[in-house]
């Protein structure tokens, strides 16, 4: 049987449980995922030459990492040629592209420093999301940015935040779609702090100042990402979950939940419904924490599937902004990206193929035996046949065939980067 025939057989099987696979494939095609640029170069960026700081780490030294904007863009093109659908790119401020020998520090960044990215996105019909970069910079050497007790440091980063809002608005205007601008700061303390209150008070004031500039709230969706700990900030993070959730509610901005940023037995899949009850929109960084916030490549694993189910069955595909956040330097970086993107899409497909109304009815009727049995049986439905067909009709390789393309690219391009 060929891919189409397999799909047709799967379509009948899903039809019997009330799932319209043709409609599902249409929906899936319309879901855009924000692909983080920083998988391509281990979160290095182009605006400085120092090490990655801020309590995050990319481990591994697989050859072929992108060293220039051109290389990074070429790698992203390769990824998009292997991922079905149309997506967004997610940039960090540190990926500014300076032309004609000019340079601007983070507090002085302007839209023109991202002109080339806009060109790139326009040519490909992609949107852009953005992030101020509060790390990997000498002004962040103390480990503190927007919560710093040093006014010079704090003001520098406030100016950076404002500059990034202006750049985000430029992206939205140029590309005709909103730009999600996510604020994450690494600030915290390694050991038991003497004062937990003042750093948070300063962070609050800094955010107030950043958000005080005039900007179009339809165009720029400011998000705030919380975190429970980082390397070197094990005892206290300023931007804790409670801080960020409260701040977002107070200012009407979005909460961003990264599923590597919670205590190990907490899951973001369980948080989504609560957030959706109170917020119009919520943003995600989908990642894979292995024992810590390790940012491994997103797999088609239980938590990714559960997150996707929560988005789909709460009818929230247009209310949850799905972004990816991982950086693995130990394997082919293009393959890492493709794997994560395709897995997020598989998780969404899996969720869309679930007859959730019937399952919810079983829950309400107290039919827990049947609910469990059905949920288990659904796992063996011919999901793969639907996925392969989705790849085929969207003109990308099916199954693992895409890896051959990446391998060829590795030989012809990546391994030549010495
Ligand atoms: C760090 C946060 C943050 C970064 C990126 C690079 O723990 O998850 O989102 O990973 O901004
Ligand atoms: Zn994140």
Coordinates of C-alpha atoms and ligand atoms in Angstrom, one line a residue:
X1 CA 0.0 0.0 0.0
X2 CA 1.2 3.5 -0.8
X3 CA 1.0 6.5 1.6
X4 CA -2.4 7.6 0.2
X5 CA -3.9 4.2 0.4
X6 CA -2.7 3.8 4.0
X7 CA -4.2 7.2 4.7
X8 CA -7.5 6.2 3.2
X9 CA -7.7 3.1 5.4
X10 CA -6.8 5.2 8.4
X11 CA -9.4 7.7 7.5
X12 CA -12.1 5.0 7.7
X13 CA -10.8 3.8 11.1
X14 CA -10.9 7.3 12.6
X15 CA -14.3 7.9 11.0
X16 CA -15.7 5.1 13.1
X17 CA -14.8 7.0 16.3
X18 CA -16.2 10.3 14.9
X19 CA -12.9 11.9 13.8
X20 CA -12.8 13.6 10.4
X21 CA -9.1 13.2 9.3
X22 CA -9.5 15.5 6.3
X23 CA -10.6 18.4 8.5
X24 CA -7.9 17.6 11.0
X25 CA -5.2 17.9 8.3
X26 CA -6.6 21.3 7.3
X27 CA -6.5 22.5 10.8
X28 CA -2.9 21.2 11.4
X29 CA -1.7 22.9 8.3
X30 CA -2.9 26.2 9.7
X31 CA -1.0 25.9 13.0
X32 CA 2.1 28.0 13.0
X33 CA 4.9 27.2 15.5
X34 CA 7.5 29.8 16.4
X35 CA 10.9 28.3 15.7
X36 CA 13.7 29.6 17.9
X37 CA 16.7 30.7 15.9
X38 CA 19.1 29.9 18.8
X39 CA 19.2 26.1 18.2
X40 CA 21.4 26.9 15.1
X41 CA 24.4 28.4 16.9
X42 CA 24.1 27.3 20.6
X43 CA 22.6 30.6 21.7
X44 CA 25.6 32.6 20.6
X45 CA 24.2 35.4 18.5
X46 CA 26.1 38.0 16.4
X47 CA 26.5 41.0 18.7
X48 CA 29.2 39.9 21.0
X49 CA 32.0 37.3 21.3
X50 CA 31.7 36.3 25.0
X51 CA 30.4 33.0 26.5
X52 CA 26.8 32.1 27.0
X53 CA 25.8 33.4 30.4
X54 CA 22.6 33.7 32.4
X55 CA 22.5 30.2 34.0
X56 CA 21.7 28.4 30.7
X57 CA 24.0 26.1 28.8
X58 CA 24.4 24.4 25.5
X59 CA 26.5 21.3 25.8
X60 CA 28.2 19.4 23.1
X61 CA 30.6 20.3 20.2
X62 CA 29.0 18.7 17.2
X63 CA 30.6 20.3 14.1
X64 CA 28.8 22.7 11.7
X65 CA 27.3 25.4 13.9
X66 CA 26.2 28.5 12.1
X67 CA 28.7 31.4 12.6
X68 CA 27.2 34.1 10.5
X69 CA 23.7 35.4 9.7
X70 CA 24.0 33.9 6.2
X71 CA 24.8 30.5 7.6
X72 CA 22.1 30.6 10.2
X73 CA 19.5 31.6 7.6
X74 CA 20.6 28.9 5.2
X75 CA 20.2 26.3 8.0
X76 CA 16.8 27.6 8.9
X77 CA 15.8 27.4 5.2
X78 CA 16.9 23.8 5.2
X79 CA 14.8 23.1 8.3
X80 CA 11.7 24.8 6.8
X81 CA 12.1 22.7 3.7
X82 CA 11.7 19.6 5.8
X83 CA 8.9 20.7 8.1
X84 CA 5.3 20.8 6.8
X85 CA 3.3 24.1 7.0
X86 CA 4.1 27.8 7.4
X87 CA 5.7 28.9 10.7
X88 CA 7.3 31.9 12.5
X89 CA 10.8 32.5 13.4
X90 CA 11.8 33.6 16.9
X91 CA 14.8 35.9 17.3
X92 CA 16.8 37.2 20.2
X93 CA 18.1 40.7 20.3
X94 CA 21.6 39.3 20.2
X95 CA 21.0 38.2 16.6
X96 CA 21.1 41.8 15.4
X97 CA 22.8 42.1 12.0
X98 CA 25.1 45.1 11.8
X99 CA 25.8 46.4 8.3
X100 CA 28.7 48.5 7.0
X101 CA 30.9 48.1 10.1
X102 CA 28.5 49.8 12.5
X103 CA 27.7 48.5 15.9
X104 CA 25.1 49.3 18.6
X105 CA 25.0 48.1 22.2
X106 CA 21.9 46.4 23.4
X107 CA 20.4 49.7 24.9
X108 CA 20.8 51.3 21.5
X109 CA 19.4 48.7 19.2
X110 CA 17.1 49.9 16.4
X111 CA 14.8 48.3 13.9
X112 CA 17.4 48.8 11.2
X113 CA 19.6 46.3 12.9
X114 CA 17.0 43.7 12.0
X115 CA 16.3 44.8 8.5
X116 CA 17.9 41.7 7.0
X117 CA 15.7 39.4 9.2
X118 CA 12.6 41.2 7.9
X119 CA 13.8 40.7 4.4
X120 CA 14.4 37.0 5.1
X121 CA 10.9 36.7 6.7
X122 CA 9.1 38.6 3.9
X123 CA 10.6 36.5 1.2
X124 CA 9.4 33.4 2.8
X125 CA 6.1 34.7 4.2
X126 CA 7.0 34.1 7.8
X127 CA 6.2 36.0 10.9
X128 CA 8.8 37.0 13.5
X129 CA 8.7 36.8 17.3
X130 CA 11.3 38.5 19.4
X131 CA 13.2 38.4 22.7
X132 CA 15.3 41.0 24.5
X133 CA 18.6 39.4 25.4
X134 CA 19.4 40.0 29.1
X135 CA 22.4 37.7 29.2
X136 CA 25.8 37.1 27.5
X137 CA 26.8 40.7 27.9
X138 CA 29.3 42.5 30.2
X139 CA 26.4 44.5 31.8
X140 CA 25.0 41.2 33.0
X141 CA 28.2 39.9 34.5
X142 CA 26.9 40.3 38.1
X143 CA 24.1 38.0 37.2
X144 CA 21.6 40.8 37.7
X145 CA 19.9 42.9 35.1
X146 CA 16.4 44.4 35.6
X147 CA 16.6 43.7 39.3
X148 CA 20.1 45.1 39.8
X149 CA 20.6 47.4 42.7
X150 CA 23.1 49.3 40.5
X151 CA 21.1 52.0 38.7
X152 CA 23.5 52.2 35.8
X153 CA 23.1 48.5 35.1
X154 CA 19.3 48.5 35.7
X155 CA 18.8 51.5 33.4
X156 CA 20.9 50.0 30.7
X157 CA 18.6 47.0 30.6
X158 CA 15.5 49.1 30.9
X159 CA 16.6 50.9 27.7
X160 CA 17.2 47.5 26.1
X161 CA 13.7 46.4 26.9
X162 CA 12.2 49.6 25.4
X163 CA 14.4 49.2 22.3
X164 CA 13.1 45.7 21.9
X165 CA 9.5 46.8 22.0
X166 CA 10.2 49.2 19.2
X167 CA 11.9 46.5 17.2
X168 CA 9.0 44.1 17.8
X169 CA 6.5 46.7 16.6
X170 CA 8.6 47.1 13.5
X171 CA 8.4 43.4 12.8
X172 CA 4.7 43.3 13.3
X173 CA 4.2 46.3 11.0
X174 CA 6.4 45.1 8.3
X175 CA 5.1 41.5 8.3
X176 CA 1.5 42.2 9.0
X177 CA 1.2 39.9 11.9
X178 CA 1.6 40.3 15.7
X179 CA 5.0 39.9 17.2
X180 CA 5.2 38.1 20.6
X181 CA 8.0 39.7 22.6
X182 CA 9.1 37.6 25.5
X183 CA 11.0 38.9 28.5
X184 CA 13.1 36.5 30.4
X185 CA 15.8 37.6 32.9
X186 CA 18.4 35.4 34.4
X187 CA 18.5 37.3 37.7
X188 CA 18.8 35.4 40.9
X189 CA 21.1 34.3 43.7
X190 CA 23.2 31.2 44.2
X191 CA 22.7 31.1 47.9
X192 CA 20.1 31.9 50.4
X193 CA 19.3 35.6 49.9
X194 CA 19.1 38.1 52.6
X195 CA 16.4 40.0 50.9
X196 CA 13.9 38.5 48.5
X197 CA 11.6 41.5 48.3
X198 CA 13.8 44.3 47.0
X199 CA 15.1 42.6 43.8
X200 CA 11.5 41.8 42.9
X201 CA 10.4 45.3 43.6
X202 CA 13.1 46.6 41.3
X203 CA 12.2 44.1 38.6
X204 CA 8.6 45.2 38.9
X205 CA 9.6 48.9 38.6
X206 CA 11.9 48.1 35.6
X207 CA 9.1 46.3 33.8
X208 CA 6.7 49.2 34.5
X209 CA 9.2 51.5 32.9
X210 CA 9.7 49.3 29.9
X211 CA 6.0 49.0 29.3
X212 CA 5.4 52.7 29.8
X213 CA 6.5 53.5 26.3
X214 CA 3.8 54.0 23.8
X215 CA 3.3 50.9 21.6
X216 CA 0.5 49.1 19.7
X217 CA -0.8 46.3 22.0
X218 CA -2.4 44.6 19.0
X219 CA 0.9 44.4 17.3
X220 CA 3.3 43.6 20.1
X221 CA 2.2 40.9 22.5
X222 CA 4.6 41.3 25.5
X223 CA 5.1 38.0 27.4
X224 CA 6.9 37.4 30.7
X225 CA 8.6 34.0 31.3
X226 CA 9.2 32.7 34.8
X227 CA 11.8 30.3 36.0
X228 CA 12.4 28.3 39.2
X229 CA 16.2 28.1 39.1
X230 CA 19.2 28.3 36.8
X231 CA 22.9 27.3 37.0
X232 CA 24.4 29.5 39.6
X233 CA 21.1 30.8 40.7
X234 CA 19.9 27.8 42.5
X235 CA 18.4 29.4 45.6
X236 CA 16.4 32.2 44.3
X237 CA 15.2 33.6 41.0
X238 CA 13.7 37.1 40.8
X239 CA 11.2 36.2 38.1
X240 CA 9.5 33.3 39.9
X241 CA 6.3 31.8 38.7
X242 CA 4.2 33.8 41.1
X243 CA 5.9 37.0 40.3
X244 CA 5.4 36.6 36.6
X245 CA 1.9 35.4 36.7
X246 CA 0.9 38.3 39.1
X247 CA 2.8 40.8 37.0
X248 CA 1.2 39.6 33.8
X249 CA -2.3 39.9 35.3
X250 CA -1.6 43.3 36.7
X251 CA -0.4 44.7 33.4
X252 CA -2.5 42.7 31.0
X253 CA 0.5 41.1 29.3
X254 CA 0.9 37.4 28.5
X255 CA 2.4 34.8 30.8
X256 CA 4.9 32.5 29.1
X257 CA 5.3 29.1 30.5
X258 CA 8.5 27.1 29.6
X259 CA 8.0 23.5 30.6
X260 CA 11.6 23.3 31.9
X261 CA 11.0 26.0 34.4
X262 CA 9.0 24.3 37.2
X263 CA 9.6 21.9 40.0
X264 CA 10.2 18.4 38.6
X265 CA 6.8 16.9 39.3
X266 CA 4.9 20.0 38.1
X267 CA 3.6 19.9 34.5
X268 CA 2.7 22.7 32.2
X269 CA -0.1 20.6 30.6
X270 CA -2.0 20.8 33.9
X271 CA -1.5 24.6 34.2
X272 CA -2.9 25.5 30.7
X273 CA -6.6 25.1 31.6
X274 CA -6.3 27.4 34.6
X275 CA -4.4 30.0 32.6
X276 CA -7.0 29.9 29.8
X277 CA -9.8 30.4 32.2
X278 CA -8.4 33.8 33.1
X279 CA -6.3 35.0 30.2
X280 CA -7.2 35.7 26.7
X281 CA -3.8 34.4 25.4
X282 CA -1.0 32.4 26.9
X283 CA 2.5 31.7 25.5
X284 CA 4.6 28.5 25.7
X285 CA 8.2 27.5 25.4
X286 CA 8.0 23.8 24.6
X287 CA 11.2 22.1 25.6
X288 CA 12.4 18.9 27.2
X289 CA 13.9 19.1 30.6
X290 CA 15.9 16.0 31.5
X291 CA 16.4 16.1 35.3
X292 CA 16.9 19.9 35.1
X293 CA 16.2 22.7 32.7
X294 CA 18.4 21.0 30.2
X295 CA 16.6 22.1 27.0
X296 CA 16.9 18.8 25.2
X297 CA 15.2 18.5 21.8
X298 CA 11.4 18.2 22.0
X299 CA 10.3 14.6 21.5
X300 CA 6.9 13.0 20.8
X301 CA 6.7 12.2 24.4
X302 CA 3.9 12.1 27.0
X303 CA 4.2 15.6 28.2
X304 CA 4.4 17.1 24.7
X305 CA 1.3 15.2 23.7
X306 CA -0.5 16.2 26.9
X307 CA 0.3 19.9 26.3
X308 CA -1.0 19.6 22.7
X309 CA -4.2 17.9 23.9
X310 CA -4.8 20.7 26.3
X311 CA -4.5 23.3 23.6
X312 CA -6.7 21.3 21.1
X313 CA -9.5 20.1 23.5
X314 CA -9.8 23.5 25.1
X315 CA -10.3 24.9 21.6
X316 CA -7.4 27.2 22.2
X317 CA -5.3 26.9 19.1
X318 CA -5.7 30.7 18.5
X319 CA -5.1 31.5 22.1
X320 CA -1.9 29.6 22.9
X321 CA 1.3 30.9 21.2
X322 CA 3.4 27.8 20.7
X323 CA 7.2 28.5 20.6
X324 CA 10.0 26.0 20.9
X325 CA 13.0 26.5 23.2
X326 CA 15.9 24.0 23.1
X327 CA 19.5 24.0 22.2
X328 CA 21.4 20.8 21.8
X329 CA 25.0 21.1 20.5
X330 CA 25.8 17.4 20.7
X331 CA 23.9 16.4 17.6
X332 CA 23.4 17.8 14.1
X333 CA 21.7 21.1 14.8
X334 CA 19.5 21.1 11.7
X335 CA 18.3 17.6 12.6
X336 CA 17.6 18.8 16.2
X337 CA 15.4 21.6 14.9
X338 CA 13.5 19.4 12.4
X339 CA 13.0 16.8 15.1
X340 CA 11.6 19.3 17.5
X341 CA 9.3 21.0 15.0
X342 CA 7.9 17.8 13.5
X343 CA 7.4 16.4 17.0
X344 CA 5.4 19.4 18.1
X345 CA 3.3 19.0 15.0
X346 CA 2.9 15.3 15.6
X347 CA 1.7 16.0 19.1
X348 CA -0.9 18.4 17.7
X349 CA -2.0 15.9 15.1
X350 CA -2.3 13.2 17.8
X351 CA -4.5 15.6 19.8
X352 CA -6.6 16.5 16.8
X353 CA -7.2 12.8 16.1
X354 CA -8.6 12.3 19.6
X355 CA -12.4 12.2 20.0
X356 CA -12.2 14.4 23.1
X357 CA -15.9 15.2 23.3
X358 CA -16.7 11.5 23.7
X359 CA -13.9 11.1 26.2
X360 CA -15.1 14.1 28.2
X361 CA -18.6 12.7 28.3
X362 CA -17.2 9.4 29.8
X363 CA -15.5 11.5 32.5
X364 CA -18.7 13.3 33.3
X365 CA -20.7 10.1 33.3
X366 CA -18.3 8.6 35.7
X367 CA -17.4 5.9 33.2
X368 CA -13.7 5.7 34.2
X369 CA -13.1 2.1 33.2
X370 CA -14.2 2.8 29.6
X371 CA -12.3 6.1 29.6
X372 CA -9.1 4.4 30.5
X373 CA -9.5 1.5 28.1
X374 CA -10.4 3.8 25.2
X375 CA -7.5 6.2 25.9
X376 CA -5.1 3.3 25.9
X377 CA -6.5 1.8 22.7
X378 CA -6.4 5.1 20.9
X379 CA -2.6 5.1 21.3
X380 CA -2.4 2.3 18.7
X381 CA -4.7 3.8 16.1
X382 CA -2.9 4.4 12.7
X383 CA -1.7 7.8 13.6
X384 CA 1.5 7.4 11.6
X385 CA -0.4 6.8 8.4
X386 CA -2.1 10.2 8.8
X387 CA 1.2 11.9 9.6
X388 CA 2.9 10.5 6.6
X389 CA 0.1 11.6 4.3
X390 CA 0.3 15.1 5.9
X391 CA 4.0 15.2 5.0
X392 CA 3.3 14.0 1.5
X393 CA 0.6 16.6 0.7
X394 CA 2.7 19.4 2.1
X395 CA 5.7 18.4 0.0
X396 CA 8.1 17.3 2.7
X397 CA 9.8 13.9 3.1
X398 CA 7.8 11.2 5.0
X399 CA 9.0 9.2 8.0
X400 CA 12.8 9.4 8.6
X401 CA 13.5 10.1 4.9
X402 CA 14.2 13.7 5.8
X403 CA 17.4 12.7 7.6
X404 CA 19.1 11.8 4.3
X405 CA 18.6 15.4 3.2
X406 CA 20.1 16.7 6.4
X407 CA 23.0 14.2 6.0
X408 CA 23.7 15.5 2.5
X409 CA 23.6 19.1 3.8
X410 CA 26.0 18.1 6.5
X411 CA 28.5 16.7 4.1
X412 CA 28.2 19.5 1.5
X413 CA 27.8 22.5 3.9
X414 CA 28.0 22.0 7.6
X415 CA 31.3 20.0 7.7
X416 CA 33.0 22.6 5.6
X417 CA 32.5 25.2 8.3
X418 CA 35.9 25.0 10.0
Ligands
LIG1 C1 16.1 30.3 29.8 C2 14.8 30.5 29.1 C3 14.9 31.4 27.9 C4 16.0 31.0 27.0 C5 16.0 31.7 25.7 C6 17.3 31.6 25.0 O1 15.9 29.3 30.8 O2 14.1 29.3 28.9 O3 13.7 31.3 27.2 O4 16.1 29.7 26.8 O5 15.5 33.0 25.8
LIG2 ZN1 12.4 29.4 27.7

